[in-house]
Structure formats: C-alpha cells, structure tokens
Amino acid sequence: MNEIKLVFTGSMGAGKTTAIAAISEIPVINTDVRATDLTTSQKKSKTTVAMDYGELTLADGQKLRLYGTPGQQRFDYMWKILIKGALGLIILIDNSGSDPIGDLARYVDNFRGFINETTAVIGITRMDLSPEPELQRYHDYLNERSIQLPIFSVDARSPESIVMLIEALIAMLEFGQ
Ligand SMILES: Nc1nc2c(ncn2[C@@H]2O[C@H](COP(=O)(O)OP(=O)(O)OP(=O)(O)O)[C@@H](O)[C@H]2O)c(=O)[nH]1
Ligand SMILES: [Mg+2]
C-alpha cells in the first residue's frame, strides 16, 4: 500500500478538524467558517463546511492522506464526495453531545455500505467533560446489531491518541477485517 486515504467523520464538534490538525505534518487545508447556528452546548464558534485535509507519514514510511468531513447534516453531500477511494473510516463521537449513541447510529447507518466493504474504527471524544455514557453503552449498541467495530476513548487534541486510532485501523486493513 503506497498511499492510504482515510476519512474522519462523526458528530459536530467531536474533533475531526482538531484531530487532523494535531497530527498533520503539512499545514492543514481547512474550510471552517464562523457559524451563528451552533447549538448553545457547542463551545466553539467555527464549523467545517466542506472538508479538512492533512497528511501524515507513519514511522514505517506509510503515507496517509487524511480527510475530514463536515459534521453538520446540511453539508452531508460532502460525505459521499470525500469517501470516494478511501480505505478506512474513523468515526468520532462527542460524548458530551445530547444523544451520542444516536449520533453513532446515524454515522454507522450512513456509512454502512462503505464499512461493509472496507473498515472503520470509532473514537469517543470529550469523555473528560462527560464520562456518561460509558463505552460499554456503545459496545452494547453495536453488539445488538451484530456490528463488530473497535471503540476507543480518545482526546482529539492528543496526537498520540489519534495516531493510536489510525494504527488500529491500519492493522485491521492489513489483516483484511
Ligand atoms: N475537553 C476536551 N476537548 C476536546 C476533546 N476532543 C476535542 N476537544 C475539543 O472539542 C472541539 C472540537 O472542535 P472541532 O475540531 O472543530 O470539531 P469538528 O468535529 O471538526 O466539528 P464540525 O466541523 O463542526 O463538525 C475543539 O475545541 C477541541 O479542542 C476531548 O477529548 N476533551
Ligand atoms: Mg470540523
């Protein structure tokens, strides 16, 4: 595998833009704009309207192209565009959102075809701000639907945390999961 395209998707404010910026070795391409319609629970003023793009070379020389989708549903036409040619999906869910399990359900449903053909990992963010629901609730949700995907608690601001998520995803790709 020479170059691998990976896509970060997931709920608004989960940290897709933050994660790509934390690990990219090039200046990220970012399409965040000031948004006036973010919910009051959202402690940030900007949201992605088209995409994020960054690059990372792993220790073994593997080059990764990293794309981030917008989280807002009204920009979901970008999801299909960005997922083309991707080899794996990273779903980030904000644990402090109003319905994080519902958010996971929405993203797993939306990308079901892609996940079946390739693979995905799930990162639950902002657990320091909101420890509930526990990771087990997400496992239960997936188990009830016979969906086997790994789930990790991550901090999108932490490069180690995000690289660990990516390495888990690449290991799954290599073992043909
Ligand atoms: N406390 C805490 N903050 C986090 C964590 N992960 C991410 N954040 C913060 O949460 C915010 C995430 O914002 P973005 O990176 O813009 O989120 P996004 O997923 O790109 O959002 P949209 O583009 O609007 O869909 C940033 O302020 C991060 O610093 C975490 O684990 N803990
Ligand atoms: Mg963003």
JSON list of C-alpha atoms and ligand atoms in Angstrom, two decimals:
[
{"chain": "A", "resi": 1, "resn": "MET", "atom": "CA", "xyz": [0.00, 0.00, 0.00]},
{"chain": "A", "resi": 2, "resn": "ASN", "atom": "CA", "xyz": [1.67, 3.18, -1.16]},
{"chain": "A", "resi": 3, "resn": "GLU", "atom": "CA", "xyz": [-0.67, 5.94, -0.09]},
{"chain": "A", "resi": 4, "resn": "ILE", "atom": "CA", "xyz": [-3.72, 5.45, 2.04]},
{"chain": "A", "resi": 5, "resn": "LYS", "atom": "CA", "xyz": [-6.72, 7.74, 2.10]},
{"chain": "A", "resi": 6, "resn": "LEU", "atom": "CA", "xyz": [-8.53, 7.84, 5.43]},
{"chain": "A", "resi": 7, "resn": "VAL", "atom": "CA", "xyz": [-11.65, 9.82, 6.28]},
{"chain": "A", "resi": 8, "resn": "PHE", "atom": "CA", "xyz": [-12.61, 11.28, 9.64]},
{"chain": "A", "resi": 9, "resn": "THR", "atom": "CA", "xyz": [-16.33, 11.69, 10.09]},
{"chain": "A", "resi": 10, "resn": "GLY", "atom": "CA", "xyz": [-18.69, 11.98, 13.04]},
{"chain": "A", "resi": 11, "resn": "SER", "atom": "CA", "xyz": [-20.77, 14.34, 15.07]},
{"chain": "A", "resi": 12, "resn": "MET", "atom": "CA", "xyz": [-20.47, 18.11, 15.08]},
{"chain": "A", "resi": 13, "resn": "GLY", "atom": "CA", "xyz": [-17.79, 19.26, 17.47]},
{"chain": "A", "resi": 14, "resn": "ALA", "atom": "CA", "xyz": [-16.43, 15.75, 18.07]},
{"chain": "A", "resi": 15, "resn": "GLY", "atom": "CA", "xyz": [-12.97, 16.90, 16.99]},
{"chain": "A", "resi": 16, "resn": "LYS", "atom": "CA", "xyz": [-12.45, 15.91, 13.35]},
{"chain": "A", "resi": 17, "resn": "THR", "atom": "CA", "xyz": [-10.77, 19.21, 12.48]},
{"chain": "A", "resi": 18, "resn": "THR", "atom": "CA", "xyz": [-8.81, 19.18, 15.75]},
{"chain": "A", "resi": 19, "resn": "ALA", "atom": "CA", "xyz": [-7.59, 15.60, 15.20]},
{"chain": "A", "resi": 20, "resn": "ILE", "atom": "CA", "xyz": [-6.33, 16.23, 11.67]},
{"chain": "A", "resi": 21, "resn": "ALA", "atom": "CA", "xyz": [-4.60, 19.45, 12.74]},
{"chain": "A", "resi": 22, "resn": "ALA", "atom": "CA", "xyz": [-3.00, 17.62, 15.69]},
{"chain": "A", "resi": 23, "resn": "ILE", "atom": "CA", "xyz": [-1.24, 15.03, 13.54]},
{"chain": "A", "resi": 24, "resn": "SER", "atom": "CA", "xyz": [-0.78, 16.59, 10.11]},
{"chain": "A", "resi": 25, "resn": "GLU", "atom": "CA", "xyz": [2.80, 17.19, 9.02]},
{"chain": "A", "resi": 26, "resn": "ILE", "atom": "CA", "xyz": [1.68, 19.76, 6.43]},
{"chain": "A", "resi": 27, "resn": "PRO", "atom": "CA", "xyz": [-0.34, 22.90, 7.12]},
{"chain": "A", "resi": 28, "resn": "VAL", "atom": "CA", "xyz": [-3.92, 21.67, 7.06]},
{"chain": "A", "resi": 29, "resn": "ILE", "atom": "CA", "xyz": [-6.42, 22.75, 4.48]},
{"chain": "A", "resi": 30, "resn": "ASN", "atom": "CA", "xyz": [-9.39, 23.80, 6.49]},
{"chain": "A", "resi": 31, "resn": "THR", "atom": "CA", "xyz": [-12.77, 25.15, 5.47]},
{"chain": "A", "resi": 32, "resn": "ASP", "atom": "CA", "xyz": [-14.09, 26.23, 8.86]},
{"chain": "A", "resi": 33, "resn": "VAL", "atom": "CA", "xyz": [-16.27, 29.31, 8.98]},
{"chain": "A", "resi": 34, "resn": "ARG", "atom": "CA", "xyz": [-17.89, 31.21, 11.80]},
{"chain": "A", "resi": 35, "resn": "ALA", "atom": "CA", "xyz": [-21.30, 29.74, 12.39]},
{"chain": "A", "resi": 36, "resn": "THR", "atom": "CA", "xyz": [-24.12, 31.54, 14.06]},
{"chain": "A", "resi": 37, "resn": "ASP", "atom": "CA", "xyz": [-26.33, 28.49, 14.35]},
{"chain": "A", "resi": 38, "resn": "LEU", "atom": "CA", "xyz": [-24.21, 26.23, 16.53]},
{"chain": "A", "resi": 39, "resn": "THR", "atom": "CA", "xyz": [-26.19, 24.92, 19.47]},
{"chain": "A", "resi": 40, "resn": "THR", "atom": "CA", "xyz": [-25.53, 26.57, 22.81]},
{"chain": "A", "resi": 41, "resn": "SER", "atom": "CA", "xyz": [-23.97, 23.36, 24.13]},
{"chain": "A", "resi": 42, "resn": "GLN", "atom": "CA", "xyz": [-21.33, 23.76, 21.44]},
{"chain": "A", "resi": 43, "resn": "LYS", "atom": "CA", "xyz": [-18.47, 25.70, 22.98]},
{"chain": "A", "resi": 44, "resn": "LYS", "atom": "CA", "xyz": [-16.87, 26.58, 19.66]},
{"chain": "A", "resi": 45, "resn": "SER", "atom": "CA", "xyz": [-17.51, 29.28, 17.15]},
{"chain": "A", "resi": 46, "resn": "LYS", "atom": "CA", "xyz": [-16.43, 27.59, 13.93]},
{"chain": "A", "resi": 47, "resn": "THR", "atom": "CA", "xyz": [-17.66, 24.63, 11.94]},
{"chain": "A", "resi": 48, "resn": "THR", "atom": "CA", "xyz": [-16.40, 22.81, 8.87]},
{"chain": "A", "resi": 49, "resn": "VAL", "atom": "CA", "xyz": [-18.46, 23.46, 5.75]},
{"chain": "A", "resi": 50, "resn": "ALA", "atom": "CA", "xyz": [-16.59, 21.42, 3.14]},
{"chain": "A", "resi": 51, "resn": "MET", "atom": "CA", "xyz": [-13.57, 19.45, 4.32]},
{"chain": "A", "resi": 52, "resn": "ASP", "atom": "CA", "xyz": [-10.31, 19.23, 6.23]},
{"chain": "A", "resi": 53, "resn": "TYR", "atom": "CA", "xyz": [-7.17, 17.85, 4.64]},
{"chain": "A", "resi": 54, "resn": "GLY", "atom": "CA", "xyz": [-3.85, 16.86, 6.17]},
{"chain": "A", "resi": 55, "resn": "GLU", "atom": "CA", "xyz": [-1.05, 14.37, 5.64]},
{"chain": "A", "resi": 56, "resn": "LEU", "atom": "CA", "xyz": [0.91, 12.08, 7.91]},
{"chain": "A", "resi": 57, "resn": "THR", "atom": "CA", "xyz": [3.78, 9.67, 7.27]},
{"chain": "A", "resi": 58, "resn": "LEU", "atom": "CA", "xyz": [3.91, 6.80, 9.74]},
{"chain": "A", "resi": 59, "resn": "ALA", "atom": "CA", "xyz": [7.17, 5.50, 11.24]},
{"chain": "A", "resi": 60, "resn": "ASP", "atom": "CA", "xyz": [7.30, 2.70, 8.62]},
{"chain": "A", "resi": 61, "resn": "GLY", "atom": "CA", "xyz": [7.11, 5.24, 5.77]},
{"chain": "A", "resi": 62, "resn": "GLN", "atom": "CA", "xyz": [3.43, 4.68, 5.05]},
{"chain": "A", "resi": 63, "resn": "LYS", "atom": "CA", "xyz": [1.94, 7.92, 3.75]},
{"chain": "A", "resi": 64, "resn": "LEU", "atom": "CA", "xyz": [-1.57, 8.82, 4.83]},
{"chain": "A", "resi": 65, "resn": "ARG", "atom": "CA", "xyz": [-3.91, 11.34, 3.26]},
{"chain": "A", "resi": 66, "resn": "LEU", "atom": "CA", "xyz": [-6.39, 12.47, 5.87]},
{"chain": "A", "resi": 67, "resn": "TYR", "atom": "CA", "xyz": [-9.76, 13.96, 5.02]},
{"chain": "A", "resi": 68, "resn": "GLY", "atom": "CA", "xyz": [-12.31, 15.32, 7.47]},
{"chain": "A", "resi": 69, "resn": "THR", "atom": "CA", "xyz": [-15.99, 15.70, 6.70]},
{"chain": "A", "resi": 70, "resn": "PRO", "atom": "CA", "xyz": [-18.32, 18.40, 7.98]},
{"chain": "A", "resi": 71, "resn": "GLY", "atom": "CA", "xyz": [-20.33, 17.19, 10.96]},
{"chain": "A", "resi": 72, "resn": "GLN", "atom": "CA", "xyz": [-23.46, 19.15, 10.19]},
{"chain": "A", "resi": 73, "resn": "GLN", "atom": "CA", "xyz": [-26.15, 17.19, 8.37]},
{"chain": "A", "resi": 74, "resn": "ARG", "atom": "CA", "xyz": [-26.83, 20.07, 5.97]},
{"chain": "A", "resi": 75, "resn": "PHE", "atom": "CA", "xyz": [-23.38, 19.54, 4.43]},
{"chain": "A", "resi": 76, "resn": "ASP", "atom": "CA", "xyz": [-23.80, 15.78, 4.13]},
{"chain": "A", "resi": 77, "resn": "TYR", "atom": "CA", "xyz": [-23.47, 15.88, 0.33]},
{"chain": "A", "resi": 78, "resn": "MET", "atom": "CA", "xyz": [-19.74, 16.24, 1.04]},
{"chain": "A", "resi": 79, "resn": "TRP", "atom": "CA", "xyz": [-19.66, 12.87, 2.82]},
{"chain": "A", "resi": 80, "resn": "LYS", "atom": "CA", "xyz": [-20.17, 10.93, -0.43]},
{"chain": "A", "resi": 81, "resn": "ILE", "atom": "CA", "xyz": [-17.59, 13.01, -2.26]},
{"chain": "A", "resi": 82, "resn": "LEU", "atom": "CA", "xyz": [-14.93, 12.64, 0.42]},
{"chain": "A", "resi": 83, "resn": "ILE", "atom": "CA", "xyz": [-15.40, 8.91, 0.98]},
{"chain": "A", "resi": 84, "resn": "LYS", "atom": "CA", "xyz": [-14.59, 8.02, -2.67]},
{"chain": "A", "resi": 85, "resn": "GLY", "atom": "CA", "xyz": [-11.40, 5.97, -2.84]},
{"chain": "A", "resi": 86, "resn": "ALA", "atom": "CA", "xyz": [-10.93, 5.91, 0.92]},
{"chain": "A", "resi": 87, "resn": "LEU", "atom": "CA", "xyz": [-9.55, 2.77, 2.52]},
{"chain": "A", "resi": 88, "resn": "GLY", "atom": "CA", "xyz": [-10.84, 3.33, 6.02]},
{"chain": "A", "resi": 89, "resn": "LEU", "atom": "CA", "xyz": [-13.14, 5.44, 8.15]},
{"chain": "A", "resi": 90, "resn": "ILE", "atom": "CA", "xyz": [-12.64, 6.99, 11.57]},
{"chain": "A", "resi": 91, "resn": "ILE", "atom": "CA", "xyz": [-15.89, 7.88, 13.28]},
{"chain": "A", "resi": 92, "resn": "LEU", "atom": "CA", "xyz": [-15.54, 10.42, 16.10]},
{"chain": "A", "resi": 93, "resn": "ILE", "atom": "CA", "xyz": [-18.42, 10.91, 18.50]},
{"chain": "A", "resi": 94, "resn": "ASP", "atom": "CA", "xyz": [-18.71, 13.72, 21.06]},
{"chain": "A", "resi": 95, "resn": "ASN", "atom": "CA", "xyz": [-19.62, 12.04, 24.33]},
{"chain": "A", "resi": 96, "resn": "SER", "atom": "CA", "xyz": [-20.88, 15.34, 25.72]},
{"chain": "A", "resi": 97, "resn": "GLY", "atom": "CA", "xyz": [-23.48, 15.75, 22.96]},
{"chain": "A", "resi": 98, "resn": "SER", "atom": "CA", "xyz": [-27.20, 15.43, 23.68]},
{"chain": "A", "resi": 99, "resn": "ASP", "atom": "CA", "xyz": [-27.57, 11.96, 22.09]},
{"chain": "A", "resi": 100, "resn": "PRO", "atom": "CA", "xyz": [-24.15, 10.42, 21.45]},
{"chain": "A", "resi": 101, "resn": "ILE", "atom": "CA", "xyz": [-25.44, 6.85, 20.95]},
{"chain": "A", "resi": 102, "resn": "GLY", "atom": "CA", "xyz": [-27.93, 8.22, 18.41]},
{"chain": "A", "resi": 103, "resn": "ASP", "atom": "CA", "xyz": [-25.06, 10.06, 16.72]},
{"chain": "A", "resi": 104, "resn": "LEU", "atom": "CA", "xyz": [-23.10, 6.81, 16.41]},
{"chain": "A", "resi": 105, "resn": "ALA", "atom": "CA", "xyz": [-26.21, 5.11, 14.99]},
{"chain": "A", "resi": 106, "resn": "ARG", "atom": "CA", "xyz": [-26.57, 7.85, 12.40]},
{"chain": "A", "resi": 107, "resn": "TYR", "atom": "CA", "xyz": [-22.97, 7.64, 11.19]},
{"chain": "A", "resi": 108, "resn": "VAL", "atom": "CA", "xyz": [-22.86, 3.83, 11.17]},
{"chain": "A", "resi": 109, "resn": "ASP", "atom": "CA", "xyz": [-26.10, 3.81, 9.13]},
{"chain": "A", "resi": 110, "resn": "ASN", "atom": "CA", "xyz": [-24.93, 6.48, 6.73]},
{"chain": "A", "resi": 111, "resn": "PHE", "atom": "CA", "xyz": [-21.62, 4.77, 6.01]},
{"chain": "A", "resi": 112, "resn": "ARG", "atom": "CA", "xyz": [-22.87, 1.18, 6.31]},
{"chain": "A", "resi": 113, "resn": "GLY", "atom": "CA", "xyz": [-22.05, 0.28, 2.69]},
{"chain": "A", "resi": 114, "resn": "PHE", "atom": "CA", "xyz": [-18.54, 1.67, 2.99]},
{"chain": "A", "resi": 115, "resn": "ILE", "atom": "CA", "xyz": [-17.93, 0.00, 6.37]},
{"chain": "A", "resi": 116, "resn": "ASN", "atom": "CA", "xyz": [-19.03, -3.37, 4.97]},
{"chain": "A", "resi": 117, "resn": "GLU", "atom": "CA", "xyz": [-16.59, -3.08, 2.08]},
{"chain": "A", "resi": 118, "resn": "THR", "atom": "CA", "xyz": [-13.64, -1.64, 3.99]},
{"chain": "A", "resi": 119, "resn": "THR", "atom": "CA", "xyz": [-13.48, -0.98, 7.69]},
{"chain": "A", "resi": 120, "resn": "ALA", "atom": "CA", "xyz": [-13.84, 1.61, 10.43]},
{"chain": "A", "resi": 121, "resn": "VAL", "atom": "CA", "xyz": [-12.82, 2.45, 13.98]},
{"chain": "A", "resi": 122, "resn": "ILE", "atom": "CA", "xyz": [-14.76, 4.53, 16.46]},
{"chain": "A", "resi": 123, "resn": "GLY", "atom": "CA", "xyz": [-13.26, 7.17, 18.76]},
{"chain": "A", "resi": 124, "resn": "ILE", "atom": "CA", "xyz": [-15.35, 8.62, 21.57]},
{"chain": "A", "resi": 125, "resn": "THR", "atom": "CA", "xyz": [-14.11, 12.12, 22.45]},
{"chain": "A", "resi": 126, "resn": "ARG", "atom": "CA", "xyz": [-14.68, 14.62, 25.27]},
{"chain": "A", "resi": 127, "resn": "MET", "atom": "CA", "xyz": [-15.17, 11.86, 27.83]},
{"chain": "A", "resi": 128, "resn": "ASP", "atom": "CA", "xyz": [-13.26, 14.03, 30.32]},
{"chain": "A", "resi": 129, "resn": "LEU", "atom": "CA", "xyz": [-16.11, 16.57, 30.04]},
{"chain": "A", "resi": 130, "resn": "SER", "atom": "CA", "xyz": [-18.84, 13.96, 30.10]},
{"chain": "A", "resi": 131, "resn": "PRO", "atom": "CA", "xyz": [-17.98, 10.46, 31.35]},
{"chain": "A", "resi": 132, "resn": "GLU", "atom": "CA", "xyz": [-21.50, 9.25, 30.55]},
{"chain": "A", "resi": 133, "resn": "PRO", "atom": "CA", "xyz": [-22.49, 7.28, 28.57]},
{"chain": "A", "resi": 134, "resn": "GLU", "atom": "CA", "xyz": [-19.77, 4.73, 29.29]},
{"chain": "A", "resi": 135, "resn": "LEU", "atom": "CA", "xyz": [-18.00, 2.96, 26.45]},
{"chain": "A", "resi": 136, "resn": "GLN", "atom": "CA", "xyz": [-19.99, -0.18, 27.27]},
{"chain": "A", "resi": 137, "resn": "ARG", "atom": "CA", "xyz": [-23.17, 1.52, 26.05]},
{"chain": "A", "resi": 138, "resn": "TYR", "atom": "CA", "xyz": [-21.62, 1.93, 22.61]},
{"chain": "A", "resi": 139, "resn": "HIS", "atom": "CA", "xyz": [-20.45, -1.70, 22.64]},
{"chain": "A", "resi": 140, "resn": "ASP", "atom": "CA", "xyz": [-23.96, -2.79, 23.59]},
{"chain": "A", "resi": 141, "resn": "TYR", "atom": "CA", "xyz": [-25.44, -0.75, 20.75]},
{"chain": "A", "resi": 142, "resn": "LEU", "atom": "CA", "xyz": [-23.12, -2.35, 18.18]},
{"chain": "A", "resi": 143, "resn": "ASN", "atom": "CA", "xyz": [-23.45, -5.86, 19.64]},
{"chain": "A", "resi": 144, "resn": "GLU", "atom": "CA", "xyz": [-27.24, -5.68, 19.44]},
{"chain": "A", "resi": 145, "resn": "ARG", "atom": "CA", "xyz": [-26.82, -5.03, 15.72]},
{"chain": "A", "resi": 146, "resn": "SER", "atom": "CA", "xyz": [-24.03, -7.58, 15.21]},
{"chain": "A", "resi": 147, "resn": "ILE", "atom": "CA", "xyz": [-21.66, -4.83, 14.10]},
{"chain": "A", "resi": 148, "resn": "GLN", "atom": "CA", "xyz": [-18.06, -5.54, 15.02]},
{"chain": "A", "resi": 149, "resn": "LEU", "atom": "CA", "xyz": [-16.03, -2.36, 15.20]},
{"chain": "A", "resi": 150, "resn": "PRO", "atom": "CA", "xyz": [-13.44, -1.34, 17.80]},
{"chain": "A", "resi": 151, "resn": "ILE", "atom": "CA", "xyz": [-14.27, 1.59, 20.07]},
{"chain": "A", "resi": 152, "resn": "PHE", "atom": "CA", "xyz": [-11.69, 3.71, 21.88]},
{"chain": "A", "resi": 153, "resn": "SER", "atom": "CA", "xyz": [-11.86, 6.67, 24.21]},
{"chain": "A", "resi": 154, "resn": "VAL", "atom": "CA", "xyz": [-9.72, 9.38, 22.62]},
{"chain": "A", "resi": 155, "resn": "ASP", "atom": "CA", "xyz": [-8.87, 13.03, 23.00]},
{"chain": "A", "resi": 156, "resn": "ALA", "atom": "CA", "xyz": [-8.84, 14.66, 19.57]},
{"chain": "A", "resi": 157, "resn": "ARG", "atom": "CA", "xyz": [-6.30, 17.20, 20.81]},
{"chain": "A", "resi": 158, "resn": "SER", "atom": "CA", "xyz": [-3.78, 14.47, 21.59]},
{"chain": "A", "resi": 159, "resn": "PRO", "atom": "CA", "xyz": [-1.63, 13.34, 18.63]},
{"chain": "A", "resi": 160, "resn": "GLU", "atom": "CA", "xyz": [-0.77, 10.04, 20.39]},
{"chain": "A", "resi": 161, "resn": "SER", "atom": "CA", "xyz": [-4.43, 9.31, 20.87]},
{"chain": "A", "resi": 162, "resn": "ILE", "atom": "CA", "xyz": [-5.28, 9.90, 17.21]},
{"chain": "A", "resi": 163, "resn": "VAL", "atom": "CA", "xyz": [-2.25, 8.04, 15.86]},
{"chain": "A", "resi": 164, "resn": "MET", "atom": "CA", "xyz": [-3.26, 5.05, 18.02]},
{"chain": "A", "resi": 165, "resn": "LEU", "atom": "CA", "xyz": [-6.72, 5.14, 16.42]},
{"chain": "A", "resi": 166, "resn": "ILE", "atom": "CA", "xyz": [-5.19, 5.25, 12.95]},
{"chain": "A", "resi": 167, "resn": "GLU", "atom": "CA", "xyz": [-2.79, 2.42, 13.72]},
{"chain": "A", "resi": 168, "resn": "ALA", "atom": "CA", "xyz": [-5.68, 0.26, 14.91]},
{"chain": "A", "resi": 169, "resn": "LEU", "atom": "CA", "xyz": [-7.49, 0.99, 11.65]},
{"chain": "A", "resi": 170, "resn": "ILE", "atom": "CA", "xyz": [-4.46, 0.17, 9.51]},
{"chain": "A", "resi": 171, "resn": "ALA", "atom": "CA", "xyz": [-3.86, -3.07, 11.41]},
{"chain": "A", "resi": 172, "resn": "MET", "atom": "CA", "xyz": [-7.46, -4.04, 10.61]},
{"chain": "A", "resi": 173, "resn": "LEU", "atom": "CA", "xyz": [-6.94, -3.19, 6.93]},
{"chain": "A", "resi": 174, "resn": "GLU", "atom": "CA", "xyz": [-3.77, -5.28, 6.79]},
{"chain": "A", "resi": 175, "resn": "PHE", "atom": "CA", "xyz": [-5.47, -8.25, 8.39]},
{"chain": "A", "resi": 176, "resn": "GLY", "atom": "CA", "xyz": [-8.40, -7.89, 6.00]},
{"chain": "A", "resi": 177, "resn": "GLN", "atom": "CA", "xyz": [-11.00, -7.31, 8.70]},
{"chain": "B", "resi": 1, "resn": "LIG", "atom": "N1", "xyz": [-12.03, 18.59, 26.73]},
{"chain": "B", "resi": 1, "resn": "LIG", "atom": "C1", "xyz": [-11.89, 18.00, 25.56]},
{"chain": "B", "resi": 1, "resn": "LIG", "atom": "N2", "xyz": [-11.99, 18.75, 24.44]},
{"chain": "B", "resi": 1, "resn": "LIG", "atom": "C2", "xyz": [-11.86, 18.11, 23.26]},
{"chain": "B", "resi": 1, "resn": "LIG", "atom": "C3", "xyz": [-11.60, 16.72, 23.16]},
{"chain": "B", "resi": 1, "resn": "LIG", "atom": "N3", "xyz": [-11.53, 16.39, 21.85]},
{"chain": "B", "resi": 1, "resn": "LIG", "atom": "C4", "xyz": [-11.74, 17.54, 21.17]},
{"chain": "B", "resi": 1, "resn": "LIG", "atom": "N4", "xyz": [-11.93, 18.58, 22.01]},
{"chain": "B", "resi": 1, "resn": "LIG", "atom": "C5", "xyz": [-12.27, 19.99, 21.67]},
{"chain": "B", "resi": 1, "resn": "LIG", "atom": "O1", "xyz": [-13.54, 19.95, 21.03]},
{"chain": "B", "resi": 1, "resn": "LIG", "atom": "C6", "xyz": [-13.59, 20.87, 19.95]},
{"chain": "B", "resi": 1, "resn": "LIG", "atom": "C7", "xyz": [-13.79, 20.11, 18.63]},
{"chain": "B", "resi": 1, "resn": "LIG", "atom": "O2", "xyz": [-13.95, 21.04, 17.62]},
{"chain": "B", "resi": 1, "resn": "LIG", "atom": "P1", "xyz": [-13.67, 20.69, 16.07]},
{"chain": "B", "resi": 1, "resn": "LIG", "atom": "O3", "xyz": [-12.35, 20.02, 15.92]},
{"chain": "B", "resi": 1, "resn": "LIG", "atom": "O4", "xyz": [-13.93, 21.94, 15.30]},
{"chain": "B", "resi": 1, "resn": "LIG", "atom": "O5", "xyz": [-14.81, 19.62, 15.82]},
{"chain": "B", "resi": 1, "resn": "LIG", "atom": "P2", "xyz": [-15.32, 19.07, 14.40]},
{"chain": "B", "resi": 1, "resn": "LIG", "atom": "O6", "xyz": [-15.65, 17.62, 14.63]},
{"chain": "B", "resi": 1, "resn": "LIG", "atom": "O7", "xyz": [-14.36, 19.37, 13.33]},
{"chain": "B", "resi": 1, "resn": "LIG", "atom": "O8", "xyz": [-16.68, 19.89, 14.24]},
{"chain": "B", "resi": 1, "resn": "LIG", "atom": "P3", "xyz": [-17.53, 20.27, 12.90]},
{"chain": "B", "resi": 1, "resn": "LIG", "atom": "O9", "xyz": [-16.58, 20.62, 11.81]},
{"chain": "B", "resi": 1, "resn": "LIG", "atom": "O10", "xyz": [-18.38, 21.42, 13.33]},
{"chain": "B", "resi": 1, "resn": "LIG", "atom": "O11", "xyz": [-18.36, 19.05, 12.60]},
{"chain": "B", "resi": 1, "resn": "LIG", "atom": "C8", "xyz": [-12.28, 21.62, 19.98]},
{"chain": "B", "resi": 1, "resn": "LIG", "atom": "O12", "xyz": [-12.46, 22.79, 20.74]},
{"chain": "B", "resi": 1, "resn": "LIG", "atom": "C9", "xyz": [-11.33, 20.64, 20.69]},
{"chain": "B", "resi": 1, "resn": "LIG", "atom": "O13", "xyz": [-10.27, 21.30, 21.36]},
{"chain": "B", "resi": 1, "resn": "LIG", "atom": "C10", "xyz": [-11.50, 15.96, 24.37]},
{"chain": "B", "resi": 1, "resn": "LIG", "atom": "O14", "xyz": [-11.32, 14.74, 24.38]},
{"chain": "B", "resi": 1, "resn": "LIG", "atom": "N5", "xyz": [-11.65, 16.66, 25.53]},
{"chain": "B", "resi": 2, "resn": "MG", "atom": "MG", "xyz": [-14.58, 20.32, 11.59]}
]
